[in-house]
Amino acid sequence: MSPPASPGEAPIDFWFDFASPYGYFMSSRIDAIAARHGRRVRWRPVILFAVLRALGLPPPMGHEAKRTYMQHDFERSARFLGVPFRRPEAFPAATHHAARAFYLLERSDPRTAMAFARTAMRAYFTEGADLGDPMQIAQWAREANPQLGEAADFAARLRADETRALLASAVEEAVRAQVFGSPMIVIDGERFFGVDRLPQIEAHLEGNL
Amino acid sequence: MSPPASPGEAPIDFWFDFASPYGYFMSSRIDAIAARHGRRVRWRPVILFAVLRALGLPPPMGHEAKRTYMQHDFERSARFLGVPFRRPEAFPAATHHAARAFYLLERSDPRTAMAFARTAMRAYFTEGADLGDPMQIAQWAREANPQLGEAADFAARLRADETRALLASAVEEAVRAQVFGSPMIVIDGERFFGVDRLPQIEAHLEGNL
């Protein structure tokens, strides 16, 4: 039950990785910006490492010079944007279970999936919660949808072939869309890479860019 | 004859490559921002390719996915910032002569060097002028300083060992400062990569970041 889009308007795609600080920062902003312009957002978590490997690109923090910069910048950008942030000790983290949970939830209700994603990222990026633990993920999923049933059953479904296929399909779509980083916002085919592009995204939606 | 800095305040370093569109965009903004906060800017052109090679990083447009994005984004970002821009047919261009000319001029007067750099980038990025041609560069240098003497003499000095050493020294300094892209702004040790960081640079100078 996704919110209705304006006639003829496709949703805005929000590509991200659950363990990407810049993706987390974007997640705190993009829905409100879209809503102000009568648009809805389609959240698309991926395993960025897998997308980059398919595109033939190195991981974003693979080089010391960039890693040093980013580790300082995460906290600076969080302050600048006013987003609560504490760099997790386990960073980066494996995000395939979280992304699979998202797509599993999304099949029934995109809003539940988005609520789950917000809870998971907030817990990871402010309390250092274990983003890779299927049982922890199942608990967050149940917070988003109390009718979900037993956490252990949901955790088991994260390993099912059918669930894996949902995420694999999203990763393939990201490779086709050349999602070379997190976050990437796509509005009517126009791509914006990075949370720094919020002002350009606003200008584009206002018809001024 | 550089403008006086406030007591105890080091200049803001502005690292860039003459053929970097994002560096050109930054060049249109950084001096005015610094001046509003009583700071001066030390322009530091480098051969980005050489800095990246020394750091073990690939060229910024070496991969198709990023190249496609950037070629579209150059024009979009120019519109967003209100900077005149037409992507040169000869892009990217060799920038060692332009950078050497800058440091040669800077020894006598940093303001002349900055005026030369503005003229050269404006001509390259709006008219497609030949940024690699020593005689063209010498003419821009004479526009910045009419007392400079014959253009041919200045062009010849661009090839002198002493001039090469000035640029080599700047490249070495950039490698030490881990300048992994253009533009990079360094304020009191705090680094900001990319023209997208103008709002953070302003916030930092205002003491709000």
GROMACS .gro file of C-alpha atoms in nm:
model
  418
    1MET     CA    1   0.000   0.000   0.000
    2SER     CA    2   0.230   0.275  -0.116
    3PRO     CA    3   0.104   0.634  -0.106
    4PRO     CA    4  -0.049   0.746  -0.435
    5ALA     CA    5   0.179   0.918  -0.682
    6SER     CA    6   0.061   1.218  -0.880
    7PRO     CA    7  -0.071   1.112  -1.220
    8GLY     CA    8   0.208   1.049  -1.466
    9GLU     CA    9   0.480   1.093  -1.206
   10ALA     CA   10   0.710   0.805  -1.131
   11PRO     CA   11   0.846   0.768  -0.778
   12ILE     CA   12   1.185   0.911  -0.688
   13ASP     CA   13   1.438   0.629  -0.647
   14PHE     CA   14   1.658   0.640  -0.337
   15TRP     CA   15   1.947   0.395  -0.372
   16PHE     CA   16   2.156   0.330  -0.063
   17ASP     CA   17   2.344   0.077   0.145
   18PHE     CA   18   2.230   0.021   0.503
   19ALA     CA   19   2.586   0.076   0.633
   20SER     CA   20   2.648   0.399   0.438
   21PRO     CA   21   2.655   0.704   0.667
   22TYR     CA   22   2.576   0.935   0.375
   23GLY     CA   23   2.284   0.709   0.282
   24TYR     CA   24   2.160   0.731   0.642
   25PHE     CA   25   2.185   1.111   0.631
   26MET     CA   26   1.987   1.114   0.305
   27SER     CA   27   1.722   0.885   0.457
   28SER     CA   28   1.652   1.155   0.715
   29ARG     CA   29   1.571   1.411   0.445
   30ILE     CA   30   1.449   1.272   0.115
   31ASP     CA   31   1.088   1.179   0.199
   32ALA     CA   32   1.004   1.524   0.337
   33ILE     CA   33   1.160   1.695   0.034
   34ALA     CA   34   0.970   1.468  -0.205
   35ALA     CA   35   0.643   1.518  -0.015
   36ARG     CA   36   0.674   1.896  -0.042
   37HIS     CA   37   0.665   1.847  -0.419
   38GLY     CA   38   0.386   1.590  -0.422
   39ARG     CA   39   0.624   1.306  -0.500
   40ARG     CA   40   0.681   0.973  -0.328
   41VAL     CA   41   1.011   0.792  -0.275
   42ARG     CA   42   1.092   0.432  -0.361
   43TRP     CA   43   1.366   0.317  -0.120
   44ARG     CA   44   1.613   0.082  -0.288
   45PRO     CA   45   1.870  -0.069  -0.050
   46VAL     CA   46   2.153  -0.261  -0.216
   47ILE     CA   47   2.482  -0.424  -0.125
   48LEU     CA   48   2.700  -0.141  -0.251
   49PHE     CA   49   3.008  -0.364  -0.251
   50ALA     CA   50   2.835  -0.600  -0.498
   51VAL     CA   51   2.717  -0.317  -0.723
   52LEU     CA   52   3.064  -0.162  -0.733
   53ARG     CA   53   3.227  -0.496  -0.806
   54ALA     CA   54   2.987  -0.552  -1.097
   55LEU     CA   55   3.063  -0.204  -1.229
   56GLY     CA   56   3.439  -0.262  -1.192
   57LEU     CA   57   3.481   0.010  -0.929
   58PRO     CA   58   3.683  -0.002  -0.605
   59PRO     CA   59   3.507   0.024  -0.266
   60PRO     CA   60   3.462   0.387  -0.152
   61MET     CA   61   3.680   0.351   0.155
   62GLY     CA   62   3.935   0.118  -0.003
   63HIS     CA   63   4.206   0.383  -0.018
   64GLU     CA   64   4.366   0.535   0.287
   65ALA     CA   65   4.352   0.898   0.169
   66LYS     CA   66   3.976   0.883   0.112
   67ARG     CA   67   3.911   0.668   0.419
   68THR     CA   68   4.088   0.918   0.645
   69TYR     CA   69   3.887   1.202   0.494
   70MET     CA   70   3.554   1.026   0.521
   71GLN     CA   71   3.602   0.905   0.876
   72HIS     CA   72   3.642   1.267   0.981
   73ASP     CA   73   3.372   1.388   0.744
   74PHE     CA   74   3.097   1.152   0.863
   75GLU     CA   75   3.081   1.332   1.196
   76ARG     CA   76   3.123   1.676   1.044
   77SER     CA   77   2.844   1.616   0.792
   78ALA     CA   78   2.618   1.476   1.064
   79ARG     CA   79   2.671   1.797   1.264
   80PHE     CA   80   2.609   2.008   0.955
   81LEU     CA   81   2.283   1.828   0.878
   82GLY     CA   82   2.175   1.797   1.240
   83VAL     CA   83   2.145   1.418   1.225
   84PRO     CA   84   2.229   1.210   1.536
   85PHE     CA   85   2.538   1.002   1.458
   86ARG     CA   86   2.802   0.799   1.637
   87ARG     CA   87   3.032   0.596   1.417
   88PRO     CA   88   2.971   0.227   1.494
   89GLU     CA   89   3.269   0.026   1.611
   90ALA     CA   90   3.172  -0.247   1.362
   91PHE     CA   91   3.210  -0.035   1.050
   92PRO     CA   92   3.143  -0.106   0.773
   93ALA     CA   93   2.897  -0.389   0.840
   94ALA     CA   94   2.750  -0.672   0.632
   95THR     CA   95   2.413  -0.546   0.510
   96HIS     CA   96   2.266  -0.833   0.309
   97HIS     CA   97   2.031  -0.949   0.584
   98ALA     CA   98   1.900  -0.596   0.644
   99ALA     CA   99   1.846  -0.538   0.272
  100ARG     CA  100   1.672  -0.874   0.229
  101ALA     CA  101   1.443  -0.794   0.523
  102PHE     CA  102   1.355  -0.466   0.355
  103TYR     CA  103   1.242  -0.632   0.032
  104LEU     CA  104   1.057  -0.905   0.218
  105LEU     CA  105   0.861  -0.642   0.410
  106GLU     CA  106   0.814  -0.427   0.101
  107ARG     CA  107   0.617  -0.699  -0.079
  108SER     CA  108   0.335  -0.652   0.173
  109ASP     CA  109   0.373  -0.284   0.249
  110PRO     CA  110   0.645  -0.037   0.144
  111ARG     CA  111   0.569   0.185   0.444
  112THR     CA  112   0.651  -0.097   0.685
  113ALA     CA  113   0.976  -0.160   0.497
  114MET     CA  114   1.070   0.207   0.522
  115ALA     CA  115   0.988   0.217   0.894
  116PHE     CA  116   1.207  -0.090   0.943
  117ALA     CA  117   1.493   0.071   0.749
  118ARG     CA  118   1.473   0.389   0.956
  119THR     CA  119   1.479   0.192   1.282
  120ALA     CA  120   1.770  -0.024   1.168
  121MET     CA  121   1.986   0.267   1.048
  122ARG     CA  122   1.910   0.478   1.352
  123ALA     CA  123   2.005   0.189   1.585
  124TYR     CA  124   2.323   0.115   1.389
  125PHE     CA  125   2.436   0.475   1.348
  126THR     CA  126   2.351   0.604   1.694
  127GLU     CA  127   2.383   0.301   1.924
  128GLY     CA  128   2.616   0.073   1.731
  129ALA     CA  129   2.353  -0.204   1.712
  130ASP     CA  130   2.449  -0.518   1.520
  131LEU     CA  131   2.327  -0.457   1.165
  132GLY     CA  132   2.440  -0.802   1.051
  133ASP     CA  133   2.246  -1.011   1.306
  134PRO     CA  134   1.933  -1.178   1.159
  135MET     CA  135   1.759  -1.198   1.498
  136GLN     CA  136   1.821  -0.828   1.567
  137ILE     CA  137   1.688  -0.751   1.219
  138ALA     CA  138   1.379  -0.964   1.281
  139GLN     CA  139   1.313  -0.768   1.600
  140TRP     CA  140   1.331  -0.439   1.413
  141ALA     CA  141   1.096  -0.583   1.151
  142ARG     CA  142   0.845  -0.675   1.422
  143GLU     CA  143   0.868  -0.323   1.564
  144ALA     CA  144   0.764  -0.199   1.221
  145ASN     CA  145   0.489  -0.459   1.189
  146PRO     CA  146   0.376  -0.623   1.517
  147GLN     CA  147   0.159  -0.870   1.317
  148LEU     CA  148   0.468  -1.024   1.164
  149GLY     CA  149   0.478  -1.339   1.379
  150GLU     CA  150   0.778  -1.497   1.548
  151ALA     CA  151   1.113  -1.323   1.508
  152ALA     CA  152   1.287  -1.657   1.458
  153ASP     CA  153   1.058  -1.742   1.166
  154PHE     CA  154   1.127  -1.407   0.999
  155ALA     CA  155   1.503  -1.449   1.058
  156ALA     CA  156   1.485  -1.790   0.890
  157ARG     CA  157   1.305  -1.642   0.589
  158LEU     CA  158   1.598  -1.402   0.538
  159ARG     CA  159   1.804  -1.702   0.424
  160ALA     CA  160   1.544  -1.839   0.179
  161ASP     CA  161   1.626  -1.849  -0.192
  162GLU     CA  162   1.315  -1.646  -0.267
  163THR     CA  163   1.433  -1.367  -0.035
  164ARG     CA  164   1.784  -1.374  -0.176
  165ALA     CA  165   1.635  -1.336  -0.524
  166LEU     CA  166   1.456  -1.013  -0.425
  167LEU     CA  167   1.784  -0.851  -0.323
  168ALA     CA  168   1.974  -0.995  -0.620
  169SER     CA  169   1.717  -0.836  -0.849
  170ALA     CA  170   1.763  -0.496  -0.683
  171VAL     CA  171   2.140  -0.523  -0.715
  172GLU     CA  172   2.104  -0.603  -1.086
  173GLU     CA  173   1.878  -0.302  -1.131
  174ALA     CA  174   2.134  -0.084  -0.950
  175VAL     CA  175   2.409  -0.206  -1.181
  176ARG     CA  176   2.194  -0.120  -1.485
  177ALA     CA  177   2.123   0.224  -1.335
  178GLN     CA  178   2.500   0.269  -1.272
  179VAL     CA  179   2.456   0.331  -0.901
  180PHE     CA  180   2.826   0.393  -0.831
  181GLY     CA  181   2.780   0.514  -0.475
  182SER     CA  182   2.545   0.562  -0.179
  183PRO     CA  183   2.322   0.755  -0.172
  184MET     CA  184   2.210   0.799  -0.531
  185ILE     CA  185   1.880   0.978  -0.596
  186VAL     CA  186   1.714   0.931  -0.936
  187ILE     CA  187   1.432   1.168  -1.034
  188ASP     CA  188   1.279   1.107  -1.377
  189GLY     CA  189   1.612   0.971  -1.502
  190GLU     CA  190   1.815   1.257  -1.350
  191ARG     CA  191   2.077   1.119  -1.110
  192PHE     CA  192   2.215   1.295  -0.802
  193PHE     CA  193   2.505   1.133  -0.617
  194GLY     CA  194   2.569   1.207  -0.252
  195VAL     CA  195   2.391   1.381   0.033
  196ASP     CA  196   2.573   1.701  -0.068
  197ARG     CA  197   2.331   1.720  -0.359
  198LEU     CA  198   2.025   1.799  -0.146
  199PRO     CA  199   2.020   2.163  -0.264
  200GLN     CA  200   2.034   2.054  -0.630
  201ILE     CA  201   1.761   1.795  -0.569
  202GLU     CA  202   1.538   2.067  -0.424
  203ALA     CA  203   1.615   2.301  -0.713
  204HIS     CA  204   1.535   2.025  -0.964
  205LEU     CA  205   1.202   1.946  -0.797
  206GLU     CA  206   1.118   2.317  -0.797
  207GLY     CA  207   1.183   2.324  -1.172
  208ASN     CA  208   1.481   2.557  -1.127
  209LEU     CA  209   1.761   2.334  -1.247
  210MET     CA  210   5.253   4.146  -0.247
  211SER     CA  211   4.981   3.928  -0.104
  212PRO     CA  212   4.700   4.092   0.091
  213PRO     CA  213   4.763   4.093   0.466
  214ALA     CA  214   4.621   3.805   0.665
  215SER     CA  215   4.463   3.862   1.003
  216PRO     CA  216   4.715   3.810   1.282
  217GLY     CA  217   4.762   3.444   1.358
  218GLU     CA  218   4.545   3.327   1.072
  219ALA     CA  219   4.698   3.116   0.800
  220PRO     CA  220   4.562   3.150   0.446
  221ILE     CA  221   4.297   2.913   0.320
  222ASP     CA  222   4.451   2.668   0.071
  223PHE     CA  223   4.263   2.616  -0.255
  224TRP     CA  224   4.399   2.311  -0.437
  225PHE     CA  225   4.281   2.258  -0.794
  226ASP     CA  226   4.372   2.149  -1.143
  227PHE     CA  227   4.333   2.404  -1.424
  228ALA     CA  228   4.125   2.156  -1.629
  229SER     CA  229   3.889   2.061  -1.344
  230PRO     CA  230   3.537   2.201  -1.398
  231TYR     CA  231   3.460   2.170  -1.027
  232GLY     CA  232   3.786   2.354  -0.951
  233TYR     CA  233   3.681   2.628  -1.193
  234PHE     CA  234   3.343   2.655  -1.021
  235MET     CA  235   3.516   2.683  -0.683
  236SER     CA  236   3.750   2.953  -0.819
  237SER     CA  237   3.445   3.169  -0.884
  238ARG     CA  238   3.339   3.156  -0.519
  239ILE     CA  239   3.615   3.094  -0.268
  240ASP     CA  240   3.783   3.438  -0.255
  241ALA     CA  241   3.457   3.621  -0.182
  242ILE     CA  242   3.362   3.372   0.089
  243ALA     CA  243   3.706   3.400   0.249
  244ALA     CA  244   3.702   3.780   0.230
  245ARG     CA  245   3.367   3.794   0.411
  246HIS     CA  246   3.545   3.625   0.702
  247GLY     CA  247   3.862   3.834   0.684
  248ARG     CA  248   4.064   3.549   0.539
  249ARG     CA  249   4.278   3.529   0.227
  250VAL     CA  250   4.314   3.236  -0.012
  251ARG     CA  251   4.634   3.075  -0.132
  252TRP     CA  252   4.565   2.925  -0.476
  253ARG     CA  253   4.753   2.598  -0.531
  254PRO     CA  254   4.719   2.458  -0.885
  255VAL     CA  255   4.856   2.108  -0.933
  256ILE     CA  256   4.864   1.836  -1.195
  257LEU     CA  257   4.588   1.627  -1.042
  258PHE     CA  258   4.686   1.324  -1.248
  259ALA     CA  259   5.036   1.332  -1.092
  260VAL     CA  260   4.902   1.373  -0.738
  261LEU     CA  261   4.658   1.085  -0.781
  262ARG     CA  262   4.926   0.863  -0.929
  263ALA     CA  263   5.154   0.933  -0.632
  264LEU     CA  264   4.867   0.856  -0.392
  265GLY     CA  265   4.786   0.534  -0.580
  266LEU     CA  266   4.441   0.655  -0.688
  267PRO     CA  267   4.276   0.621  -1.031
  268PRO     CA  268   4.191   0.932  -1.238
  269PRO     CA  269   3.846   1.076  -1.151
  270MET     CA  270   3.701   1.015  -1.496
  271GLY     CA  271   3.878   0.686  -1.557
  272HIS     CA  272   3.562   0.479  -1.518
  273GLU     CA  273   3.271   0.498  -1.758
  274ALA     CA  274   2.997   0.510  -1.492
  275LYS     CA  275   3.151   0.811  -1.321
  276ARG     CA  276   3.253   0.977  -1.648
  277THR     CA  277   2.896   0.959  -1.782
  278TYR     CA  278   2.763   1.107  -1.460
  279MET     CA  279   3.017   1.387  -1.447
  280GLN     CA  280   2.984   1.489  -1.809
  281HIS     CA  281   2.616   1.553  -1.745
  282ASP     CA  282   2.677   1.700  -1.403
  283PHE     CA  283   2.932   1.962  -1.511
  284GLU     CA  284   2.663   2.153  -1.699
  285ARG     CA  285   2.398   2.096  -1.432
  286SER     CA  286   2.630   2.219  -1.155
  287ALA     CA  287   2.730   2.522  -1.364
  288ARG     CA  288   2.361   2.612  -1.401
  289PHE     CA  289   2.302   2.556  -1.031
  290LEU     CA  290   2.592   2.782  -0.935
  291GLY     CA  291   2.528   3.037  -1.209
  292VAL     CA  292   2.877   3.003  -1.357
  293PRO     CA  293   2.924   3.037  -1.737
  294PHE     CA  294   3.037   2.701  -1.873
  295ARG     CA  295   3.071   2.520  -2.203
  296ARG     CA  296   3.253   2.189  -2.193
  297PRO     CA  297   3.571   2.226  -2.403
  298GLU     CA  298   3.612   1.986  -2.693
  299ALA     CA  299   3.969   1.923  -2.579
  300PHE     CA  300   3.880   1.779  -2.240
  301PRO     CA  301   4.060   1.703  -2.021
  302ALA     CA  302   4.363   1.911  -2.118
  303ALA     CA  303   4.732   1.907  -2.023
  304THR     CA  304   4.771   2.166  -1.749
  305HIS     CA  305   5.141   2.164  -1.662
  306HIS     CA  306   5.223   2.479  -1.858
  307ALA     CA  307   4.933   2.670  -1.703
  308ALA     CA  308   5.029   2.559  -1.353
  309ARG     CA  309   5.395   2.644  -1.409
  310ALA     CA  310   5.294   2.990  -1.534
  311PHE     CA  311   5.093   3.039  -1.217
  312TYR     CA  312   5.387   2.969  -0.986
  313LEU     CA  313   5.623   3.177  -1.200
  314LEU     CA  314   5.387   3.475  -1.170
  315GLU     CA  315   5.320   3.407  -0.803
  316ARG     CA  316   5.684   3.460  -0.708
  317SER     CA  317   5.647   3.829  -0.797
  318ASP     CA  318   5.283   3.881  -0.706
  319PRO     CA  319   5.015   3.629  -0.601
  320ARG     CA  320   4.739   3.862  -0.724
  321THR     CA  321   4.879   3.858  -1.076
  322ALA     CA  322   4.896   3.480  -1.064
  323MET     CA  323   4.533   3.459  -0.952
  324ALA     CA  324   4.420   3.701  -1.224
  325PHE     CA  325   4.604   3.486  -1.480
  326ALA     CA  326   4.439   3.170  -1.347
  327ARG     CA  327   4.093   3.326  -1.367
  328THR     CA  328   4.152   3.440  -1.724
  329ALA     CA  329   4.288   3.101  -1.832
  330MET     CA  330   4.005   2.898  -1.677
  331ARG     CA  331   3.738   3.134  -1.804
  332ALA     CA  332   3.881   3.113  -2.159
  333TYR     CA  333   3.911   2.734  -2.142
  334PHE     CA  334   3.572   2.666  -1.986
  335THR     CA  335   3.366   2.918  -2.182
  336GLU     CA  336   3.543   2.949  -2.518
  337GLY     CA  337   3.736   2.624  -2.544
  338ALA     CA  338   4.070   2.808  -2.562
  339ASP     CA  339   4.385   2.593  -2.578
  340LEU     CA  340   4.494   2.549  -2.218
  341GLY     CA  341   4.801   2.350  -2.318
  342ASP     CA  342   4.959   2.605  -2.555
  343PRO     CA  343   5.257   2.792  -2.400
  344MET     CA  344   5.212   3.094  -2.628
  345GLN     CA  345   4.844   3.123  -2.538
  346ILE     CA  346   4.940   3.095  -2.173
  347ALA     CA  347   5.203   3.365  -2.212
  348GLN     CA  348   4.942   3.597  -2.363
  349TRP     CA  349   4.709   3.541  -2.067
  350ALA     CA  350   5.004   3.608  -1.834
  351ARG     CA  351   5.071   3.939  -2.012
  352GLU     CA  352   4.705   4.034  -1.977
  353ALA     CA  353   4.747   3.986  -1.603
  354ASN     CA  354   5.076   4.179  -1.598
  355PRO     CA  355   5.142   4.403  -1.901
  356GLN     CA  356   5.498   4.469  -1.773
  357LEU     CA  357   5.587   4.105  -1.826
  358GLY     CA  358   5.787   4.150  -2.148
  359GLU     CA  359   5.772   3.942  -2.462
  360ALA     CA  360   5.524   3.653  -2.467
  361ALA     CA  361   5.779   3.429  -2.637
  362ASP     CA  362   6.029   3.487  -2.356
  363PHE     CA  363   5.772   3.397  -2.092
  364ALA     CA  364   5.669   3.088  -2.290
  365ALA     CA  365   6.032   2.979  -2.299
  366ARG     CA  366   6.065   3.024  -1.923
  367LEU     CA  367   5.777   2.775  -1.874
  368ARG     CA  368   6.016   2.500  -1.986
  369ALA     CA  369   6.304   2.600  -1.759
  370ASP     CA  370   6.415   2.358  -1.487
  371GLU     CA  371   6.364   2.627  -1.225
  372THR     CA  372   5.998   2.666  -1.330
  373ARG     CA  373   5.940   2.293  -1.339
  374ALA     CA  374   6.076   2.272  -0.985
  375LEU     CA  375   5.816   2.521  -0.858
  376LEU     CA  376   5.532   2.301  -0.982
  377ALA     CA  377   5.700   1.979  -0.870
  378SER     CA  378   5.724   2.124  -0.521
  379ALA     CA  379   5.350   2.209  -0.520
  380VAL     CA  380   5.265   1.857  -0.638
  381GLU     CA  381   5.476   1.710  -0.357
  382GLU     CA  382   5.299   1.933  -0.105
  383ALA     CA  383   4.962   1.819  -0.244
  384VAL     CA  384   5.062   1.453  -0.204
  385ARG     CA  385   5.162   1.518   0.158
  386ALA     CA  386   4.828   1.697   0.214
  387GLN     CA  387   4.646   1.400   0.052
  388VAL     CA  388   4.475   1.615  -0.209
  389PHE     CA  389   4.279   1.330  -0.367
  390GLY     CA  390   4.060   1.548  -0.590
  391SER     CA  391   3.993   1.895  -0.729
  392PRO     CA  392   3.890   2.122  -0.570
  393MET     CA  393   4.014   2.066  -0.217
  394ILE     CA  394   3.984   2.352   0.034
  395VAL     CA  395   4.197   2.337   0.349
  396ILE     CA  396   4.113   2.575   0.634
  397ASP     CA  397   4.336   2.547   0.942
  398GLY     CA  398   4.391   2.177   0.868
  399GLU     CA  399   4.022   2.108   0.801
  400ARG     CA  400   3.976   1.966   0.449
  401PHE     CA  401   3.669   2.009   0.228
  402PHE     CA  402   3.655   1.813  -0.097
  403GLY     CA  403   3.439   1.932  -0.387
  404VAL     CA  404   3.246   2.243  -0.480
  405ASP     CA  405   2.940   2.082  -0.317
  406ARG     CA  406   3.101   2.167   0.015
  407LEU     CA  407   3.057   2.544  -0.018
  408PRO     CA  408   2.778   2.547   0.245
  409GLN     CA  409   2.997   2.353   0.492
  410ILE     CA  410   3.291   2.584   0.419
  411GLU     CA  411   3.073   2.886   0.500
  412ALA     CA  412   2.943   2.720   0.819
  413HIS     CA  413   3.298   2.638   0.928
  414LEU     CA  414   3.417   2.995   0.869
  415GLU     CA  415   3.117   3.123   1.067
  416GLY     CA  416   3.220   2.897   1.355
  417ASN     CA  417   2.905   2.689   1.320
  418LEU     CA  418   3.052   2.356   1.219
   0.00000   0.00000   0.00000
